[in-house]
Amino acid sequence: MKHFSYQKKQLHIENIPLSTLIKTYGSPTYVYSYAALKEAYESYQKAFKPLNALLCYSMKCNSNLSILRSFINLGSGIDIVSGGELFRALKAGADPKKIVFSGVGKNAEEMTYALKKGILMFNVESAQELALLDQVALKLKKQAPIALRINPNIDPKTHPYITTGMKKSKFGIQYEEAFNLYQEAQQRKGIHIRGIDCHIGSQLTQVGPFVDALERVLALVDKIQSQGIALEYLDLGGGLGIRYNEEKPPTPQAYARAIGKALSAYKLKLILEPGRSLMGNAGALLTQVLYTKDRDNKRFVIVDAAMNDLIRPAFYQSYHEILPLAQKSGKKEKVDVVGPICETGDFLATDRALPKLQSGDTLAVLSAGAYGFSMASHYNTRPKAAEVLVKGSKHYLIRKRENLKDLIKGEEIPKALQ
Ligand code: LLP
C-alpha cells in the first residue's frame, strides 16, 4: 500500500491528496494508482523473465477499459472468462494472440466469438465443453487451440469460496481423467492441442501449493508427451496473494524461484494469469461518513459506500484497512463501518479500531483495486461509483458515476401493464 501514504497529515495517492479527488469526483469513488499497477506488473515481468513467461492479466479483478489499456501497453496479455470480457479486452486494444479463455461454462456463442477473433487458447474444463468446442470450430472451418484445465486436487490453503483446484470444486478436469481426454482431443478434427492449464485458487500466501500443483501437472505432461502429443504452453493460472492486513504473501520473485527449477527441464512456454496481485493494492474506495449511531456498547459509522460497491467484507468476511483522509490523533474506538443497504451483512468493517469519526469525515478503504468495482452491483438501486486513475501529477475520470437514468437502462413496461 506504499502508493497510499500520509503527507502532512493528508492521505495521498502518490502525490495527490485524496481529499482533492473526493472533492472533484464526489463519493463514493474508486481511485487507482498507475504507478502501483505498473510496479506490480514490472516486478512479475522481471521475476519471470528468465522463464520467458507470458503474463495474461486476469481482467475479472478489474475490467475498466483504462486499466486494461494500461496493462496492454505494458505488454500484457489478458485472461478472460466470458464473451463480455473478450469484448472489453478487444475494445481496450488487446492482441487476440495473447488472450486465454478460461471458465467452466463457455457457451457456443462465446466460443464462436473467440474463434473468429483468433485467441491464443481456450482453457477447456470438461469433456462436454471439448465436444461442443470441436463442433463449433468445425462449423467455422477452424481448429480451436486448447489447453485442458487440470484439477490437481491441491489445497491452496485459502478461503473456501476462492479454492478452485480441489476435487470437490466445480473447476477443471479430474486429474485421473485428463490423460484420456487429451487422447480424445487429439482425435478431434476441430481441436488443436496447445497446452495444459491449472488454477488452484486465489489469495495464496504460500508458494508450496503452487509447487505441488506444478509437480502434478508436470507428471501429466510427461505422460501426455510420451504418447506423442506435443504441448507448447503450460498455464499455471493466477492466485498470488496480497497484503490486506497481516498477510506476508510471497513476492513474484520467490514464486518464480520456487517453480523455476522444475520447469527448466521442459520446453514449455509458461503463462501466468495474475489479477489481484497486480491491482489489489493499486486501488482504494473513497467514502464519506453520513451519520454515526450508538447502540449498546456499539457504535455504527454509516458511510455512503456499501456492499454493492465493495462486497468482499460481506461475502468473504475479508479485511480491508480503513484510513481517514485527514489523519486524526487521539484515542481509537471500536466501530462497525456500515453502508446504507438494507441488510445486516452490509458492512465494510466490524469491530474496527478507528479514531473518532463524525458526519462529513472522509475515509479510504484500501486494497480495493481488485474485485472491488468489478463485483459491484445495483442492489438497492444504487448507481455505481465513479472510477479515477492517477498517473503522475494528473488524475483522470475513467468511469463516470452512474446517474438515475443508467439505473433503468434497457427496462420497458409492456403495453399490457399500461
Ligand atoms: N485465472 C483463473 C482461471 C481464475 O479463476 C482467477 C480468479 C484468476 C486467474 C486470477 O486470480 P488472482 O490472481 O486474482 O488470485 N472475488 C474473489 C476472488 C475470486 C477469484 C476468481 N478467480 C475475491 O474478491 O477475493
GROMACS .gro file of C-alpha atoms and ligand atoms in nm:
model
  443
    1MET     CA    1   0.000   0.000   0.000
    2LYS     CA    2   0.303   0.211  -0.043
    3HIS     CA    3   0.133   0.431  -0.300
    4PHE     CA    4  -0.113   0.545  -0.034
    5SER     CA    5   0.058   0.743   0.242
    6TYR     CA    6   0.009   1.035   0.476
    7GLN     CA    7   0.194   1.350   0.376
    8LYS     CA    8   0.140   1.650   0.603
    9LYS     CA    9  -0.144   1.461   0.775
   10GLN     CA   10  -0.335   1.418   0.450
   11LEU     CA   11  -0.371   1.075   0.293
   12HIS     CA   12  -0.226   1.085  -0.058
   13ILE     CA   13  -0.237   0.858  -0.360
   14GLU     CA   14   0.112   0.904  -0.497
   15ASN     CA   15   0.147   1.285  -0.469
   16ILE     CA   16  -0.218   1.380  -0.487
   17PRO     CA   17  -0.424   1.436  -0.171
   18LEU     CA   18  -0.724   1.203  -0.177
   19SER     CA   19  -0.933   1.488  -0.035
   20THR     CA   20  -0.884   1.667  -0.370
   21LEU     CA   21  -1.015   1.364  -0.556
   22ILE     CA   22  -1.323   1.320  -0.338
   23LYS     CA   23  -1.398   1.693  -0.374
   24THR     CA   24  -1.358   1.673  -0.752
   25TYR     CA   25  -1.537   1.347  -0.823
   26GLY     CA   26  -1.773   1.302  -0.529
   27SER     CA   27  -1.833   0.999  -0.309
   28PRO     CA   28  -1.810   0.702  -0.324
   29THR     CA   29  -1.526   0.689  -0.578
   30TYR     CA   30  -1.270   0.424  -0.668
   31VAL     CA   31  -0.918   0.559  -0.720
   32TYR     CA   32  -0.628   0.369  -0.878
   33SER     CA   33  -0.256   0.441  -0.890
   34TYR     CA   34  -0.095   0.386  -1.229
   35ALA     CA   35   0.250   0.376  -1.067
   36ALA     CA   36   0.135   0.095  -0.837
   37LEU     CA   37  -0.005  -0.124  -1.112
   38LYS     CA   38   0.300  -0.064  -1.330
   39GLU     CA   39   0.534  -0.150  -1.047
   40ALA     CA   40   0.341  -0.469  -0.972
   41TYR     CA   41   0.342  -0.571  -1.339
   42GLU     CA   42   0.711  -0.499  -1.377
   43SER     CA   43   0.800  -0.700  -1.069
   44TYR     CA   44   0.633  -1.003  -1.230
   45GLN     CA   45   0.799  -0.927  -1.560
   46LYS     CA   46   1.141  -0.906  -1.403
   47ALA     CA   47   1.094  -1.216  -1.189
   48PHE     CA   48   0.964  -1.431  -1.473
   49LYS     CA   49   1.192  -1.303  -1.747
   50PRO     CA   50   1.435  -1.596  -1.707
   51LEU     CA   51   1.136  -1.828  -1.752
   52ASN     CA   52   1.019  -1.639  -2.062
   53ALA     CA   53   0.663  -1.623  -1.930
   54LEU     CA   54   0.361  -1.464  -2.095
   55LEU     CA   55   0.167  -1.263  -1.838
   56CYS     CA   56  -0.207  -1.255  -1.901
   57TYR     CA   57  -0.374  -1.004  -1.669
   58SER     CA   58  -0.683  -1.167  -1.520
   59MET     CA   59  -0.932  -0.896  -1.603
   60LYS     CA   60  -1.213  -1.025  -1.383
   61CYS     CA   61  -1.044  -0.844  -1.094
   62ASN     CA   62  -1.077  -0.503  -1.259
   63SER     CA   63  -1.201  -0.470  -1.613
   64ASN     CA   64  -1.214  -0.094  -1.658
   65LEU     CA   65  -1.102  -0.011  -2.014
   66SER     CA   66  -0.827   0.225  -1.895
   67ILE     CA   67  -0.689  -0.034  -1.655
   68LEU     CA   68  -0.689  -0.290  -1.936
   69ARG     CA   69  -0.520  -0.043  -2.169
   70SER     CA   70  -0.254   0.023  -1.906
   71PHE     CA   71  -0.164  -0.347  -1.886
   72ILE     CA   72  -0.185  -0.392  -2.262
   73ASN     CA   73   0.056  -0.101  -2.311
   74LEU     CA   74   0.293  -0.266  -2.065
   75GLY     CA   75   0.291  -0.573  -2.291
   76SER     CA   76   0.042  -0.789  -2.104
   77GLY     CA   77  -0.189  -1.050  -2.249
   78ILE     CA   78  -0.537  -1.099  -2.098
   79ASP     CA   79  -0.711  -1.387  -1.920
   80ILE     CA   80  -1.084  -1.374  -1.995
   81VAL     CA   81  -1.380  -1.578  -1.869
   82SER     CA   82  -1.671  -1.458  -2.081
   83GLY     CA   83  -1.773  -1.312  -2.414
   84GLY     CA   84  -1.830  -0.984  -2.233
   85GLU     CA   85  -1.471  -0.984  -2.112
   86LEU     CA   86  -1.350  -1.060  -2.465
   87PHE     CA   87  -1.549  -0.762  -2.594
   88ARG     CA   88  -1.397  -0.533  -2.330
   89ALA     CA   89  -1.044  -0.665  -2.385
   90LEU     CA   90  -1.068  -0.606  -2.761
   91LYS     CA   91  -1.219  -0.260  -2.709
   92ALA     CA   92  -0.918  -0.181  -2.490
   93GLY     CA   93  -0.685  -0.290  -2.772
   94ALA     CA   94  -0.576  -0.636  -2.658
   95ASP     CA   95  -0.395  -0.859  -2.907
   96PRO     CA   96  -0.615  -1.171  -2.950
   97LYS     CA   97  -0.295  -1.375  -2.985
   98LYS     CA   98  -0.231  -1.301  -2.618
   99ILE     CA   99  -0.580  -1.388  -2.489
  100VAL     CA  100  -0.654  -1.707  -2.297
  101PHE     CA  101  -1.016  -1.801  -2.231
  102SER     CA  102  -1.086  -1.980  -1.901
  103GLY     CA  103  -1.415  -2.065  -1.730
  104VAL     CA  104  -1.637  -2.367  -1.660
  105GLY     CA  105  -1.938  -2.261  -1.862
  106LYS     CA  106  -1.844  -2.117  -2.200
  107ASN     CA  107  -2.137  -2.127  -2.442
  108ALA     CA  108  -2.140  -2.177  -2.820
  109GLU     CA  109  -2.186  -1.807  -2.888
  110GLU     CA  110  -1.882  -1.717  -2.679
  111MET     CA  111  -1.678  -1.992  -2.846
  112THR     CA  112  -1.774  -1.863  -3.191
  113TYR     CA  113  -1.681  -1.507  -3.099
  114ALA     CA  114  -1.342  -1.609  -2.960
  115LEU     CA  115  -1.266  -1.839  -3.255
  116LYS     CA  116  -1.347  -1.566  -3.503
  117LYS     CA  117  -1.115  -1.329  -3.319
  118GLY     CA  118  -0.832  -1.584  -3.316
  119ILE     CA  119  -0.743  -1.607  -2.946
  120LEU     CA  120  -0.433  -1.788  -2.819
  121MET     CA  121  -0.621  -2.073  -2.648
  122PHE     CA  122  -0.929  -2.197  -2.470
  123ASN     CA  123  -0.870  -2.350  -2.129
  124VAL     CA  124  -1.122  -2.631  -2.156
  125GLU     CA  125  -1.280  -2.754  -1.834
  126SER     CA  126  -1.484  -3.063  -1.928
  127ALA     CA  127  -1.534  -3.338  -2.188
  128GLN     CA  128  -1.869  -3.186  -2.285
  129GLU     CA  129  -1.711  -2.845  -2.339
  130LEU     CA  130  -1.443  -3.006  -2.556
  131ALA     CA  131  -1.710  -3.175  -2.770
  132LEU     CA  132  -1.904  -2.853  -2.818
  133LEU     CA  133  -1.591  -2.653  -2.898
  134ASP     CA  134  -1.495  -2.915  -3.159
  135GLN     CA  135  -1.839  -2.883  -3.323
  136VAL     CA  136  -1.835  -2.503  -3.318
  137ALA     CA  137  -1.485  -2.491  -3.467
  138LEU     CA  138  -1.572  -2.738  -3.744
  139LYS     CA  139  -1.877  -2.532  -3.833
  140LEU     CA  140  -1.648  -2.230  -3.877
  141LYS     CA  141  -1.396  -2.446  -4.066
  142LYS     CA  142  -1.141  -2.371  -3.799
  143GLN     CA  143  -0.940  -2.553  -3.536
  144ALA     CA  144  -0.981  -2.440  -3.177
  145PRO     CA  145  -0.650  -2.403  -2.991
  146ILE     CA  146  -0.686  -2.557  -2.646
  147ALA     CA  147  -0.532  -2.648  -2.317
  148LEU     CA  148  -0.712  -2.874  -2.074
  149ARG     CA  149  -0.758  -2.724  -1.730
  150ILE     CA  150  -0.647  -2.985  -1.484
  151ASN     CA  151  -0.784  -3.001  -1.133
  152PRO     CA  152  -0.474  -3.123  -0.948
  153ASN     CA  153  -0.658  -3.173  -0.616
  154ILE     CA  154  -0.425  -2.948  -0.418
  155ASP     CA  155  -0.536  -2.746  -0.115
  156PRO     CA  156  -0.426  -2.384  -0.172
  157LYS     CA  157  -0.497  -2.303   0.196
  158THR     CA  158  -0.712  -2.001   0.123
  159HIS     CA  159  -1.078  -1.902   0.169
  160PRO     CA  160  -1.312  -2.188   0.065
  161TYR     CA  161  -1.503  -1.963  -0.181
  162ILE     CA  162  -1.183  -1.899  -0.378
  163THR     CA  163  -1.043  -2.252  -0.360
  164THR     CA  164  -1.071  -2.394  -0.709
  165GLY     CA  165  -0.824  -2.678  -0.755
  166MET     CA  166  -0.965  -2.939  -0.518
  167LYS     CA  167  -1.160  -3.247  -0.616
  168LYS     CA  168  -1.482  -3.122  -0.462
  169SER     CA  169  -1.483  -2.798  -0.665
  170LYS     CA  170  -1.661  -2.746  -0.996
  171PHE     CA  171  -1.345  -2.641  -1.178
  172GLY     CA  172  -1.126  -2.822  -1.424
  173ILE     CA  173  -1.093  -3.184  -1.530
  174GLN     CA  174  -1.029  -3.453  -1.273
  175TYR     CA  175  -0.663  -3.542  -1.272
  176GLU     CA  176  -0.735  -3.909  -1.336
  177GLU     CA  177  -0.948  -3.832  -1.642
  178ALA     CA  178  -0.717  -3.580  -1.805
  179PHE     CA  179  -0.493  -3.819  -1.993
  180ASN     CA  180  -0.784  -3.991  -2.169
  181LEU     CA  181  -0.933  -3.658  -2.259
  182TYR     CA  182  -0.605  -3.549  -2.419
  183GLN     CA  183  -0.617  -3.862  -2.631
  184GLU     CA  184  -0.975  -3.783  -2.727
  185ALA     CA  185  -0.882  -3.421  -2.807
  186GLN     CA  186  -0.605  -3.547  -3.032
  187GLN     CA  187  -0.863  -3.733  -3.241
  188ARG     CA  188  -1.097  -3.439  -3.280
  189LYS     CA  189  -1.057  -3.259  -3.612
  190GLY     CA  190  -1.174  -2.922  -3.480
  191ILE     CA  191  -0.928  -2.920  -3.190
  192HIS     CA  192  -0.563  -2.821  -3.185
  193ILE     CA  193  -0.388  -2.908  -2.858
  194ARG     CA  194  -0.154  -2.632  -2.749
  195GLY     CA  195  -0.106  -2.671  -2.378
  196ILE     CA  196  -0.204  -2.765  -2.028
  197ASP     CA  197  -0.352  -2.543  -1.759
  198CYS     CA  198  -0.440  -2.529  -1.392
  199HIS     CA  199  -0.551  -2.265  -1.144
  200ILE     CA  200  -0.581  -2.377  -0.784
  201GLY     CA  201  -0.721  -2.072  -0.609
  202SER     CA  202  -0.680  -1.710  -0.521
  203GLN     CA  203  -0.509  -1.509  -0.243
  204LEU     CA  204  -0.243  -1.777  -0.184
  205THR     CA  205   0.004  -1.674   0.083
  206GLN     CA  206   0.249  -1.961   0.039
  207VAL     CA  207   0.430  -2.094  -0.267
  208GLY     CA  208   0.407  -2.459  -0.156
  209PRO     CA  209   0.067  -2.531  -0.313
  210PHE     CA  210   0.180  -2.381  -0.648
  211VAL     CA  211   0.487  -2.608  -0.645
  212ASP     CA  212   0.276  -2.913  -0.556
  213ALA     CA  213   0.027  -2.834  -0.833
  214LEU     CA  214   0.309  -2.784  -1.083
  215GLU     CA  215   0.460  -3.121  -0.993
  216ARG     CA  216   0.128  -3.294  -1.051
  217VAL     CA  217   0.081  -3.116  -1.383
  218LEU     CA  218   0.436  -3.195  -1.499
  219ALA     CA  219   0.386  -3.564  -1.423
  220LEU     CA  220   0.088  -3.549  -1.656
  221VAL     CA  221   0.290  -3.358  -1.918
  222ASP     CA  222   0.542  -3.645  -1.920
  223LYS     CA  223   0.268  -3.898  -1.976
  224ILE     CA  224   0.097  -3.692  -2.248
  225GLN     CA  225   0.415  -3.615  -2.436
  226SER     CA  226   0.529  -3.976  -2.419
  227GLN     CA  227   0.221  -4.054  -2.628
  228GLY     CA  228   0.340  -3.816  -2.899
  229ILE     CA  229   0.104  -3.533  -2.806
  230ALA     CA  230   0.304  -3.209  -2.822
  231LEU     CA  231   0.244  -2.929  -2.572
  232GLU     CA  232   0.371  -2.573  -2.619
  233TYR     CA  233   0.220  -2.391  -2.320
  234LEU     CA  234   0.187  -2.450  -1.950
  235ASP     CA  235  -0.059  -2.210  -1.788
  236LEU     CA  236  -0.035  -2.200  -1.408
  237GLY     CA  237  -0.326  -1.958  -1.357
  238GLY     CA  238  -0.327  -1.671  -1.109
  239GLY     CA  239  -0.356  -1.673  -0.737
  240LEU     CA  240  -0.063  -1.496  -0.573
  241GLY     CA  241  -0.197  -1.321  -0.263
  242ILE     CA  242  -0.155  -0.965  -0.143
  243ARG     CA  243  -0.125  -0.799   0.193
  244TYR     CA  244  -0.462  -0.678   0.321
  245ASN     CA  245  -0.375  -0.686   0.690
  246GLU     CA  246  -0.103  -0.904   0.840
  247GLU     CA  247  -0.050  -1.143   0.549
  248LYS     CA  248   0.301  -1.188   0.417
  249PRO     CA  249   0.248  -1.323   0.068
  250PRO     CA  250   0.545  -1.437  -0.140
  251THR     CA  251   0.684  -1.197  -0.399
  252PRO     CA  252   0.669  -1.282  -0.771
  253GLN     CA  253   1.043  -1.340  -0.742
  254ALA     CA  254   1.001  -1.602  -0.468
  255TYR     CA  255   0.727  -1.762  -0.675
  256ALA     CA  256   0.948  -1.769  -0.987
  257ARG     CA  257   1.236  -1.916  -0.789
  258ALA     CA  258   1.012  -2.186  -0.642
  259ILE     CA  259   0.884  -2.310  -0.976
  260GLY     CA  260   1.183  -2.226  -1.197
  261LYS     CA  261   1.385  -2.537  -1.126
  262ALA     CA  262   1.113  -2.788  -1.205
  263LEU     CA  263   1.025  -2.602  -1.524
  264SER     CA  264   1.380  -2.573  -1.653
  265ALA     CA  265   1.375  -2.934  -1.769
  266TYR     CA  266   1.081  -2.863  -2.003
  267LYS     CA  267   1.049  -2.672  -2.327
  268LEU     CA  268   0.712  -2.528  -2.232
  269LYS     CA  269   0.622  -2.162  -2.251
  270LEU     CA  270   0.487  -2.053  -1.915
  271ILE     CA  271   0.165  -1.849  -1.894
  272LEU     CA  272   0.051  -1.679  -1.573
  273GLU     CA  273  -0.286  -1.517  -1.509
  274PRO     CA  274  -0.233  -1.279  -1.217
  275GLY     CA  275  -0.515  -1.047  -1.116
  276ARG     CA  276  -0.528  -0.944  -0.751
  277SER     CA  277  -0.150  -0.920  -0.710
  278LEU     CA  278  -0.138  -0.664  -0.994
  279MET     CA  279  -0.436  -0.449  -0.898
  280GLY     CA  280  -0.539  -0.514  -0.537
  281ASN     CA  281  -0.313  -0.269  -0.364
  282ALA     CA  282  -0.323  -0.021  -0.651
  283GLY     CA  283  -0.675   0.089  -0.562
  284ALA     CA  284  -0.888   0.232  -0.282
  285LEU     CA  285  -1.254   0.314  -0.236
  286LEU     CA  286  -1.319   0.665  -0.107
  287THR     CA  287  -1.628   0.720   0.101
  288GLN     CA  288  -1.784   0.978   0.331
  289VAL     CA  289  -1.939   0.938   0.674
  290LEU     CA  290  -2.312   1.016   0.667
  291TYR     CA  291  -2.406   0.950   1.030
  292THR     CA  292  -2.296   0.782   1.346
  293LYS     CA  293  -2.528   0.581   1.567
  294ASP     CA  294  -2.477   0.438   1.915
  295ARG     CA  295  -2.626   0.108   2.029
  296ASP     CA  296  -2.547  -0.090   2.348
  297ASN     CA  297  -2.170  -0.070   2.356
  298LYS     CA  298  -2.153  -0.045   1.982
  299ARG     CA  299  -2.104   0.249   1.753
  300PHE     CA  300  -2.201   0.234   1.389
  301VAL     CA  301  -2.034   0.462   1.140
  302ILE     CA  302  -2.272   0.484   0.847
  303VAL     CA  303  -2.092   0.570   0.524
  304ASP     CA  304  -2.213   0.632   0.169
  305ALA     CA  305  -2.036   0.328   0.020
  306ALA     CA  306  -2.198  -0.012   0.064
  307MET     CA  307  -2.178  -0.381  -0.015
  308ASN     CA  308  -2.299  -0.305  -0.367
  309ASP     CA  309  -1.977  -0.107  -0.418
  310LEU     CA  310  -1.741  -0.344  -0.234
  311ILE     CA  311  -1.886  -0.684  -0.150
  312ARG     CA  312  -1.568  -0.852  -0.021
  313PRO     CA  313  -1.616  -0.783   0.353
  314ALA     CA  314  -1.978  -0.906   0.344
  315PHE     CA  315  -1.915  -1.201   0.114
  316TYR     CA  316  -1.582  -1.336   0.239
  317GLN     CA  317  -1.555  -1.160   0.577
  318SER     CA  318  -1.244  -1.007   0.430
  319TYR     CA  319  -1.039  -0.735   0.593
  320HIS     CA  320  -0.976  -0.400   0.424
  321GLU     CA  321  -0.776  -0.136   0.606
  322ILE     CA  322  -0.969   0.188   0.653
  323LEU     CA  323  -0.792   0.522   0.695
  324PRO     CA  324  -0.934   0.871   0.743
  325LEU     CA  325  -0.829   1.105   0.462
  326ALA     CA  326  -0.734   1.364   0.725
  327GLN     CA  327  -0.505   1.196   0.975
  328LYS     CA  328  -0.652   1.202   1.324
  329SER     CA  329  -0.480   1.158   1.655
  330GLY     CA  330  -0.645   1.068   1.982
  331LYS     CA  331  -0.797   0.760   2.129
  332LYS     CA  332  -0.932   0.499   1.891
  333GLU     CA  333  -1.271   0.339   1.939
  334LYS     CA  334  -1.408   0.014   1.805
  335VAL     CA  335  -1.679   0.067   1.547
  336ASP     CA  336  -1.865  -0.106   1.269
  337VAL     CA  337  -1.832   0.077   0.939
  338VAL     CA  338  -2.156   0.007   0.756
  339GLY     CA  339  -2.332   0.111   0.436
  340PRO     CA  340  -2.686   0.231   0.366
  341ILE     CA  341  -2.809  -0.103   0.225
  342CYS     CA  342  -3.098  -0.281   0.394
  343GLU     CA  343  -2.902  -0.587   0.504
  344THR     CA  344  -2.729  -0.650   0.835
  345GLY     CA  345  -2.447  -0.802   0.631
  346ASP     CA  346  -2.380  -0.467   0.468
  347PHE     CA  347  -2.054  -0.371   0.635
  348LEU     CA  348  -1.709  -0.264   0.527
  349ALA     CA  349  -1.552  -0.341   0.866
  350THR     CA  350  -1.666  -0.477   1.201
  351ASP     CA  351  -1.516  -0.408   1.544
  352ARG     CA  352  -1.251  -0.190   1.386
  353ALA     CA  353  -1.040   0.044   1.599
  354LEU     CA  354  -1.063   0.385   1.431
  355PRO     CA  355  -1.013   0.741   1.550
  356LYS     CA  356  -1.334   0.919   1.648
  357LEU     CA  357  -1.533   0.982   1.332
  358GLN     CA  358  -1.821   1.216   1.264
  359SER     CA  359  -2.057   1.307   0.985
  360GLY     CA  360  -1.870   1.460   0.691
  361ASP     CA  361  -1.539   1.282   0.761
  362THR     CA  362  -1.393   1.107   0.460
  363LEU     CA  363  -1.230   0.764   0.451
  364ALA     CA  364  -1.027   0.542   0.220
  365VAL     CA  365  -1.097   0.169   0.212
  366LEU     CA  366  -0.764   0.027   0.099
  367SER     CA  367  -0.669  -0.278  -0.111
  368ALA     CA  368  -0.984  -0.234  -0.315
  369GLY     CA  369  -0.830  -0.226  -0.664
  370ALA     CA  370  -0.911  -0.592  -0.732
  371TYR     CA  371  -1.257  -0.749  -0.703
  372GLY     CA  372  -1.395  -0.414  -0.593
  373PHE     CA  373  -1.569  -0.230  -0.874
  374SER     CA  374  -1.577  -0.543  -1.090
  375MET     CA  375  -1.806  -0.712  -0.835
  376ALA     CA  376  -2.024  -0.403  -0.783
  377SER     CA  377  -2.399  -0.431  -0.835
  378HIS     CA  378  -2.704  -0.206  -0.843
  379TYR     CA  379  -2.856  -0.362  -0.532
  380ASN     CA  380  -3.096  -0.122  -0.359
  381THR     CA  381  -3.097   0.062  -0.695
  382ARG     CA  382  -2.773   0.240  -0.616
  383PRO     CA  383  -2.577   0.391  -0.904
  384LYS     CA  384  -2.226   0.251  -0.945
  385ALA     CA  385  -1.940   0.466  -0.816
  386ALA     CA  386  -1.704   0.674  -1.028
  387GLU     CA  387  -1.354   0.544  -1.110
  388VAL     CA  388  -1.046   0.763  -1.128
  389LEU     CA  389  -0.693   0.684  -1.242
  390VAL     CA  390  -0.397   0.878  -1.106
  391LYS     CA  391  -0.094   0.894  -1.332
  392GLY     CA  392   0.192   1.119  -1.234
  393SER     CA  393   0.059   1.455  -1.119
  394LYS     CA  394  -0.263   1.408  -1.317
  395HIS     CA  395  -0.594   1.238  -1.241
  396TYR     CA  396  -0.845   1.113  -1.493
  397LEU     CA  397  -1.209   1.014  -1.463
  398ILE     CA  398  -1.206   0.668  -1.624
  399ARG     CA  399  -1.570   0.584  -1.550
  400LYS     CA  400  -1.841   0.834  -1.477
  401ARG     CA  401  -2.057   0.793  -1.172
  402GLU     CA  402  -2.383   0.643  -1.290
  403ASN     CA  403  -2.695   0.857  -1.290
  404LEU     CA  404  -3.058   0.768  -1.227
  405LYS     CA  405  -3.126   0.701  -1.597
  406ASP     CA  406  -2.842   0.447  -1.608
  407LEU     CA  407  -3.028   0.252  -1.342
  408ILE     CA  408  -3.327   0.171  -1.564
  409LYS     CA  409  -3.138   0.126  -1.891
  410GLY     CA  410  -3.295  -0.145  -2.105
  411GLU     CA  411  -3.614  -0.177  -1.899
  412GLU     CA  412  -3.955  -0.142  -2.055
  413ILE     CA  413  -4.306  -0.158  -1.918
  414PRO     CA  414  -4.510  -0.372  -2.164
  415LYS     CA  415  -4.836  -0.231  -2.302
  416ALA     CA  416  -5.031  -0.494  -2.108
  417LEU     CA  417  -4.929  -0.321  -1.788
  418GLN     CA  418  -5.008   0.032  -1.901
  419LLP     N1  419  -0.722  -1.745  -1.353
  419LLP     C1  420  -0.838  -1.805  -1.324
  419LLP     C2  421  -0.880  -1.920  -1.403
  419LLP     C3  422  -0.917  -1.758  -1.216
  419LLP     O1  423  -1.030  -1.820  -1.186
  419LLP     C4  424  -0.871  -1.647  -1.140
  419LLP     C5  425  -0.951  -1.595  -1.029
  419LLP     C6  426  -0.751  -1.585  -1.176
  419LLP     C7  427  -0.677  -1.637  -1.282
  419LLP     C8  428  -0.696  -1.466  -1.104
  419LLP     O2  429  -0.664  -1.496  -0.973
  419LLP     P1  430  -0.591  -1.388  -0.881
  419LLP     O3  431  -0.451  -1.369  -0.935
  419LLP     O4  432  -0.670  -1.262  -0.886
  419LLP     O5  433  -0.593  -1.450  -0.747
  419LLP     N2  434  -1.368  -1.244  -0.588
  419LLP     C9  435  -1.267  -1.311  -0.510
  419LLP    C10  436  -1.158  -1.369  -0.595
  419LLP    C11  437  -1.210  -1.466  -0.699
  419LLP    C12  438  -1.101  -1.524  -0.785
  419LLP    C13  439  -1.160  -1.595  -0.902
  419LLP     N3  440  -1.065  -1.645  -0.996
  419LLP    C14  441  -1.212  -1.212  -0.407
  419LLP     O6  442  -1.258  -1.098  -0.403
  419LLP     O7  443  -1.128  -1.249  -0.325
   0.00000   0.00000   0.00000
